[in-house]
PDB file of C-alpha atoms in Angstrom:
ATOM      1  CA  MET S   1      -0.804   6.787  47.481  1.00  0.00           C
ATOM      2  CA  LYS S   2       2.392   5.334  46.465  1.00  0.00           C
ATOM      3  CA  TYR S   3       0.722   2.448  45.482  1.00  0.00           C
ATOM      4  CA  PHE S   4      -1.977   4.362  42.987  1.00  0.00           C
ATOM      5  CA  PHE S   5       1.372   6.069  41.160  1.00  0.00           C
ATOM      6  CA  LEU S   6       2.916   2.411  41.057  1.00  0.00           C
ATOM      7  CA  PHE S   7      -0.603   1.285  39.640  1.00  0.00           C
ATOM      8  CA  ILE S   8      -0.644   4.658  36.902  1.00  0.00           C
ATOM      9  CA  PHE S   9       3.014   3.816  36.350  1.00  0.00           C
ATOM     10  CA  LEU S  10       2.247   0.030  35.202  1.00  0.00           C
ATOM     11  CA  MET S  11      -0.629   0.905  33.135  1.00  0.00           C
ATOM     12  CA  SER S  12       1.289   3.112  31.082  1.00  0.00           C
ATOM     13  CA  SER S  13       3.945   1.219  30.803  1.00  0.00           C
ATOM     14  CA  LEU S  14       1.622  -1.968  29.344  1.00  0.00           C
ATOM     15  CA  SER S  15      -0.055   0.870  27.368  1.00  0.00           C
ATOM     16  CA  CYS S  16       3.030   1.668  25.398  1.00  0.00           C
ATOM     17  CA  SER S  17       3.892  -1.835  24.996  1.00  0.00           C
ATOM     18  CA  SER S  18       0.845  -2.426  23.035  1.00  0.00           C
ATOM     19  CA  GLN S  19       1.438   0.423  20.991  1.00  0.00           C
ATOM     20  CA  THR S  20       4.756  -0.762  20.189  1.00  0.00           C
ATOM     21  CA  GLN S  21       4.042  -4.556  19.706  1.00  0.00           C
ATOM     22  CA  PRO S  22       3.426  -4.103  15.911  1.00  0.00           C
ATOM     23  CA  GLU S  23       6.966  -2.708  15.536  1.00  0.00           C
ATOM     24  CA  VAL S  24       8.532  -5.534  17.181  1.00  0.00           C
ATOM     25  CA  GLN S  25       6.819  -7.830  14.754  1.00  0.00           C
ATOM     26  CA  LEU S  26       7.975  -6.240  11.469  1.00  0.00           C
ATOM     27  CA  SER S  27      11.424  -6.299  12.823  1.00  0.00           C
ATOM     28  CA  GLU S  28      11.099 -10.059  13.361  1.00  0.00           C
ATOM     29  CA  VAL S  29       9.514 -10.747   9.900  1.00  0.00           C
ATOM     30  CA  ALA S  30      11.686 -12.590   7.466  1.00  0.00           C
ATOM     31  CA  SER S  31      12.294 -11.291   3.913  1.00  0.00           C
ATOM     32  CA  GLU S  32      10.888 -14.250   2.630  1.00  0.00           C
ATOM     33  CA  LYS S  33       7.524 -13.391   4.284  1.00  0.00           C
ATOM     34  CA  ILE S  34       7.132  -9.898   2.487  1.00  0.00           C
ATOM     35  CA  LEU S  35       5.055  -9.390  -0.732  1.00  0.00           C
ATOM     36  CA  ILE S  36       5.357  -5.922  -2.353  1.00  0.00           C
ATOM     37  CA  VAL S  37       2.148  -6.037  -5.005  1.00  0.00           C
ATOM     38  CA  TYR S  38       1.639  -2.715  -7.039  1.00  0.00           C
ATOM     39  CA  LEU S  39      -0.547  -1.965  -9.940  1.00  0.00           C
ATOM     40  CA  THR S  40       1.101   0.939 -12.037  1.00  0.00           C
ATOM     41  CA  ARG S  41       0.366   2.805 -15.250  1.00  0.00           C
ATOM     42  CA  THR S  42       3.356   5.533 -15.648  1.00  0.00           C
ATOM     43  CA  LYS S  43       5.768   3.571 -13.745  1.00  0.00           C
ATOM     44  CA  ASN S  44       5.855   6.093 -11.025  1.00  0.00           C
ATOM     45  CA  THR S  45       4.063   3.214  -8.511  1.00  0.00           C
ATOM     46  CA  LYS S  46       6.796   0.811  -9.776  1.00  0.00           C
ATOM     47  CA  ALA S  47       9.715   3.066  -8.622  1.00  0.00           C
ATOM     48  CA  VAL S  48       8.016   3.274  -5.165  1.00  0.00           C
ATOM     49  CA  ALA S  49       7.659  -0.294  -4.939  1.00  0.00           C
ATOM     50  CA  GLU S  50      11.232  -0.668  -5.742  1.00  0.00           C
ATOM     51  CA  ILE S  51      12.058   1.972  -3.020  1.00  0.00           C
ATOM     52  CA  ILE S  52      10.475  -0.221  -0.325  1.00  0.00           C
ATOM     53  CA  HIS S  53      11.831  -3.283  -1.790  1.00  0.00           C
ATOM     54  CA  GLY S  54      15.681  -2.410  -1.609  1.00  0.00           C
ATOM     55  CA  LYS S  55      14.397  -1.748   2.653  1.00  0.00           C
ATOM     56  CA  VAL S  56      12.527  -4.198   3.154  1.00  0.00           C
ATOM     57  CA  GLY S  57      13.351  -7.047   0.450  1.00  0.00           C
ATOM     58  CA  GLY S  58      10.734  -9.529  -0.096  1.00  0.00           C
ATOM     59  CA  LYS S  59       9.165 -10.479  -3.330  1.00  0.00           C
ATOM     60  CA  LEU S  60       8.203  -7.496  -6.000  1.00  0.00           C
ATOM     61  CA  VAL S  61       4.802  -8.399  -8.360  1.00  0.00           C
ATOM     62  CA  SER S  62       3.329  -5.934 -10.448  1.00  0.00           C
ATOM     63  CA  LEU S  63      -0.495  -6.926 -11.181  1.00  0.00           C
ATOM     64  CA  GLU S  64      -1.132  -7.664 -14.355  1.00  0.00           C
ATOM     65  CA  LEU S  65      -4.706  -7.716 -16.341  1.00  0.00           C
ATOM     66  CA  GLU S  66      -5.738 -10.299 -18.637  1.00  0.00           C
ATOM     67  CA  THR S  67      -6.848  -7.368 -21.322  1.00  0.00           C
ATOM     68  CA  PRO S  68      -4.645  -4.336 -20.455  1.00  0.00           C
ATOM     69  CA  TYR S  69      -6.597  -1.138 -20.447  1.00  0.00           C
ATOM     70  CA  PRO S  70      -6.034   1.421 -23.796  1.00  0.00           C
ATOM     71  CA  GLU S  71      -3.186   3.243 -23.877  1.00  0.00           C
ATOM     72  CA  ASP S  72      -5.152   6.621 -24.476  1.00  0.00           C
ATOM     73  CA  TYR S  73      -5.974   8.377 -21.669  1.00  0.00           C
ATOM     74  CA  ALA S  74      -9.493   9.812 -22.049  1.00  0.00           C
ATOM     75  CA  ALA S  75     -10.556   5.523 -23.109  1.00  0.00           C
ATOM     76  CA  ILE S  76      -9.220   4.544 -19.914  1.00  0.00           C
ATOM     77  CA  VAL S  77     -10.622   7.293 -17.772  1.00  0.00           C
ATOM     78  CA  ALA S  78     -14.327   6.486 -19.462  1.00  0.00           C
ATOM     79  CA  GLN S  79     -13.284   2.816 -18.723  1.00  0.00           C
ATOM     80  CA  VAL S  80     -12.403   2.583 -15.293  1.00  0.00           C
ATOM     81  CA  ALA S  81     -15.273   5.316 -14.324  1.00  0.00           C
ATOM     82  CA  GLN S  82     -17.607   2.855 -16.166  1.00  0.00           C
ATOM     83  CA  GLU S  83     -16.141  -0.105 -13.990  1.00  0.00           C
ATOM     84  CA  ASN S  84     -16.535   2.045 -10.695  1.00  0.00           C
ATOM     85  CA  GLU S  85     -20.001   2.760 -11.229  1.00  0.00           C
ATOM     86  CA  THR S  86     -21.120  -0.786 -12.337  1.00  0.00           C
ATOM     87  CA  GLY S  87     -18.244  -2.521  -9.476  1.00  0.00           C
ATOM     88  CA  THR S  88     -16.995  -4.272 -12.038  1.00  0.00           C
ATOM     89  CA  LEU S  89     -13.839  -6.123 -11.411  1.00  0.00           C
ATOM     90  CA  PRO S  90     -11.652  -6.729 -13.930  1.00  0.00           C
ATOM     91  CA  PRO S  91      -9.665 -10.219 -14.088  1.00  0.00           C
ATOM     92  CA  LEU S  92      -5.847 -10.600 -13.605  1.00  0.00           C
ATOM     93  CA  MET S  93      -3.565 -12.393 -15.389  1.00  0.00           C
ATOM     94  CA  THR S  94      -1.635 -12.197 -12.655  1.00  0.00           C
ATOM     95  CA  LYS S  95      -1.530 -14.867  -9.782  1.00  0.00           C
ATOM     96  CA  ILE S  96      -0.286 -14.967  -6.631  1.00  0.00           C
ATOM     97  CA  ASP S  97       0.171 -17.795  -3.607  1.00  0.00           C
ATOM     98  CA  LEU S  98      -0.070 -15.755  -0.687  1.00  0.00           C
ATOM     99  CA  THR S  99       0.253 -18.530   2.287  1.00  0.00           C
ATOM    100  CA  GLN S 100       3.698 -18.047   3.058  1.00  0.00           C
ATOM    101  CA  TYR S 101       3.250 -14.005   3.367  1.00  0.00           C
ATOM    102  CA  GLU S 102       2.850 -12.394   6.752  1.00  0.00           C
ATOM    103  CA  VAL S 103       3.136  -8.720   5.089  1.00  0.00           C
ATOM    104  CA  VAL S 104       1.862  -7.430   2.244  1.00  0.00           C
ATOM    105  CA  PHE S 105       2.613  -3.739   0.800  1.00  0.00           C
ATOM    106  CA  VAL S 106      -0.415  -2.976  -1.804  1.00  0.00           C
ATOM    107  CA  GLY S 107       0.513  -0.008  -4.239  1.00  0.00           C
ATOM    108  CA  PHE S 108      -0.981   1.682  -6.478  1.00  0.00           C
ATOM    109  CA  PRO S 109      -2.208   5.662  -8.176  1.00  0.00           C
ATOM    110  CA  THR S 110      -5.356   7.370  -7.642  1.00  0.00           C
ATOM    111  CA  TRP S 111      -7.753   7.003 -10.382  1.00  0.00           C
ATOM    112  CA  GLY S 112     -11.051   8.902 -10.061  1.00  0.00           C
ATOM    113  CA  MET S 113      -9.956   9.589  -6.261  1.00  0.00           C
ATOM    114  CA  GLN S 114     -10.451   5.786  -5.867  1.00  0.00           C
ATOM    115  CA  LEU S 115      -8.875   2.391  -5.570  1.00  0.00           C
ATOM    116  CA  PRO S 116      -8.422   1.444  -9.024  1.00  0.00           C
ATOM    117  CA  PRO S 117     -10.370  -1.562  -9.788  1.00  0.00           C
ATOM    118  CA  PRO S 118      -7.961  -4.016 -10.952  1.00  0.00           C
ATOM    119  CA  MET S 119      -6.638  -3.446  -6.856  1.00  0.00           C
ATOM    120  CA  LYS S 120     -10.268  -4.183  -5.751  1.00  0.00           C
ATOM    121  CA  THR S 121      -9.606  -7.566  -8.072  1.00  0.00           C
ATOM    122  CA  PHE S 122      -6.755  -8.581  -5.967  1.00  0.00           C
ATOM    123  CA  LEU S 123      -8.112  -7.475  -2.553  1.00  0.00           C
ATOM    124  CA  SER S 124     -11.292  -9.246  -3.376  1.00  0.00           C
ATOM    125  CA  GLU S 125     -10.144 -12.378  -4.296  1.00  0.00           C
ATOM    126  CA  ASN S 126      -7.545 -13.220  -2.007  1.00  0.00           C
ATOM    127  CA  ASP S 127      -7.682 -14.006   1.449  1.00  0.00           C
ATOM    128  CA  LEU S 128      -5.482 -11.547   3.757  1.00  0.00           C
ATOM    129  CA  SER S 129      -6.871 -12.269   7.079  1.00  0.00           C
ATOM    130  CA  GLY S 130      -4.516 -12.218   9.788  1.00  0.00           C
ATOM    131  CA  LYS S 131      -1.733 -10.475   7.711  1.00  0.00           C
ATOM    132  CA  PHE S 132      -0.219  -7.187   8.059  1.00  0.00           C
ATOM    133  CA  VAL S 133      -1.410  -4.774   5.094  1.00  0.00           C
ATOM    134  CA  ILE S 134       0.663  -1.618   3.789  1.00  0.00           C
ATOM    135  CA  PRO S 135      -1.207   0.925   1.201  1.00  0.00           C
ATOM    136  CA  PHE S 136       1.387   3.057  -0.617  1.00  0.00           C
ATOM    137  CA  ASN S 137       0.018   5.196  -3.273  1.00  0.00           C
ATOM    138  CA  THR S 138       0.991   7.599  -6.030  1.00  0.00           C
ATOM    139  CA  ASN S 139      -1.624  10.681  -7.381  1.00  0.00           C
ATOM    140  CA  ALA S 140      -1.858  13.554  -9.548  1.00  0.00           C
ATOM    141  CA  GLY S 141      -1.744  15.571  -6.636  1.00  0.00           C
ATOM    142  CA  TYR S 142      -5.040  14.994  -5.420  1.00  0.00           C
ATOM    143  CA  GLY S 143      -4.949  13.154  -2.739  1.00  0.00           C
ATOM    144  CA  ILE S 144      -5.615   9.349  -1.900  1.00  0.00           C
ATOM    145  CA  GLY S 145      -9.369   9.940  -2.046  1.00  0.00           C
ATOM    146  CA  SER S 146     -11.136   6.853  -0.854  1.00  0.00           C
ATOM    147  CA  SER S 147      -8.328   4.469  -2.024  1.00  0.00           C
ATOM    148  CA  PHE S 148      -6.873   3.610   1.727  1.00  0.00           C
ATOM    149  CA  ASP S 149     -10.761   3.354   3.094  1.00  0.00           C
ATOM    150  CA  LYS S 150     -11.212   0.845   0.212  1.00  0.00           C
ATOM    151  CA  VAL S 151      -8.311  -1.335   1.306  1.00  0.00           C
ATOM    152  CA  LYS S 152      -9.312  -1.237   4.705  1.00  0.00           C
ATOM    153  CA  GLU S 153     -13.134  -2.102   3.534  1.00  0.00           C
ATOM    154  CA  LEU S 154     -11.590  -4.867   1.273  1.00  0.00           C
ATOM    155  CA  CYS S 155      -9.392  -6.436   4.196  1.00  0.00           C
ATOM    156  CA  PRO S 156     -11.266  -6.477   7.152  1.00  0.00           C
ATOM    157  CA  ASP S 157      -9.365  -9.365   9.137  1.00  0.00           C
ATOM    158  CA  SER S 158      -6.155  -7.710   8.186  1.00  0.00           C
ATOM    159  CA  LYS S 159      -3.875  -5.592  10.500  1.00  0.00           C
ATOM    160  CA  ILE S 160      -4.481  -2.242   8.320  1.00  0.00           C
ATOM    161  CA  LEU S 161      -0.549  -0.177   9.072  1.00  0.00           C
ATOM    162  CA  LYS S 162      -0.323   3.101   8.029  1.00  0.00           C
ATOM    163  CA  GLY S 163       0.040   3.945   4.468  1.00  0.00           C
ATOM    164  CA  TYR S 164       2.536   6.752   1.754  1.00  0.00           C
ATOM    165  CA  SER S 165       1.440   8.827  -0.738  1.00  0.00           C
ATOM    166  CA  THR S 166       3.446  10.953  -2.877  1.00  0.00           C
ATOM    167  CA  LYS S 167       2.494  13.059  -6.136  1.00  0.00           C
ATOM    168  CA  GLY S 168       3.473  11.213  -8.854  1.00  0.00           C
ATOM    169  CA  GLY S 169       2.798  12.238 -12.672  1.00  0.00           C
ATOM    170  CA  ILE S 170      -0.499  13.959 -14.406  1.00  0.00           C
ATOM    171  CA  GLU S 171      -0.820  11.851 -17.170  1.00  0.00           C
ATOM    172  CA  ARG S 172      -3.859  14.382 -18.103  1.00  0.00           C
ATOM    173  CA  ASP S 173      -1.388  16.888 -18.548  1.00  0.00           C
ATOM    174  CA  GLY S 174       1.483  14.526 -19.941  1.00  0.00           C
ATOM    175  CA  ILE S 175       3.514  14.792 -17.389  1.00  0.00           C
ATOM    176  CA  LEU S 176       4.269  11.277 -16.755  1.00  0.00           C
ATOM    177  CA  PHE S 177       7.541   9.349 -14.891  1.00  0.00           C
ATOM    178  CA  VAL S 178       8.624  12.116 -12.367  1.00  0.00           C
ATOM    179  CA  MET S 179      10.168   9.488  -9.601  1.00  0.00           C
ATOM    180  CA  GLU S 180      13.883  10.914 -10.803  1.00  0.00           C
ATOM    181  CA  GLY S 181      16.466  13.592  -9.404  1.00  0.00           C
ATOM    182  CA  THR S 182      15.439  15.527  -6.725  1.00  0.00           C
ATOM    183  CA  LYS S 183      12.072  13.885  -6.372  1.00  0.00           C
ATOM    184  CA  GLU S 184      14.000  10.382  -6.400  1.00  0.00           C
ATOM    185  CA  VAL S 185      15.835  11.607  -3.513  1.00  0.00           C
ATOM    186  CA  GLU S 186      12.871  13.538  -2.350  1.00  0.00           C
ATOM    187  CA  VAL S 187      10.726  10.045  -2.006  1.00  0.00           C
ATOM    188  CA  LYS S 188      13.546   7.718  -1.058  1.00  0.00           C
ATOM    189  CA  LYS S 189      14.204   9.815   2.329  1.00  0.00           C
ATOM    190  CA  GLU S 190       9.895   9.822   2.710  1.00  0.00           C
ATOM    191  CA  VAL S 191       9.833   5.899   2.156  1.00  0.00           C
ATOM    192  CA  ASN S 192      12.709   5.484   4.511  1.00  0.00           C
ATOM    193  CA  ASP S 193      11.136   7.394   7.220  1.00  0.00           C
ATOM    194  CA  TRP S 194       7.841   5.734   6.788  1.00  0.00           C
ATOM    195  CA  LEU S 195       9.245   2.232   6.664  1.00  0.00           C
ATOM    196  CA  SER S 196      11.267   3.086   9.957  1.00  0.00           C
ATOM    197  CA  SER S 197       8.436   4.301  11.360  1.00  0.00           C
ATOM    198  CA  LEU S 198       6.043   0.740  11.260  1.00  0.00           C
ATOM    199  CA  GLY S 199       8.974  -0.757  12.602  1.00  0.00           C
ATOM    200  CA  PHE S 200      11.487  -1.736   9.675  1.00  0.00           C
TER     201      PHE S 200
END
């Protein structure tokens, strides 16, 4: 009986060790091995990206399109809907050499309850195999939709970690940048808690 309990204890210890392994690895990742790439329209996702950058360091990069989306809200909604329906991947002006990075944060708003087409382009054109991929999101109050699942689908050989999401602006209603005042304080705390839970 004594040996049975010893066996259970050892198995539990091994189990706990394997669960915390990513935290140990992340805490040892040098700042220059971290990339934070984001897509933003109303600058709310950019604000979250900057909060993450303030905590973990790394390189901060905004995704830019070869042909920018229209400023008019109805026009961009129509264009994105067509891109999603046809599987169109809009060409990016932003080019990044990913070879030096071990951790890649990917940030984006929810568009049409999906991952925005430019982020689909980035994840489709770049090999993130073996890297930690960490999604973060802003949305108009309807959540992440299928966006986090799409990140997993497009990064099948990456180590996808728990993402973060928060309500941003509601462009349809003319509510644009909201990451200021009490909202900024709230998001900073949430992001810091989330990053700590990942091991940063």
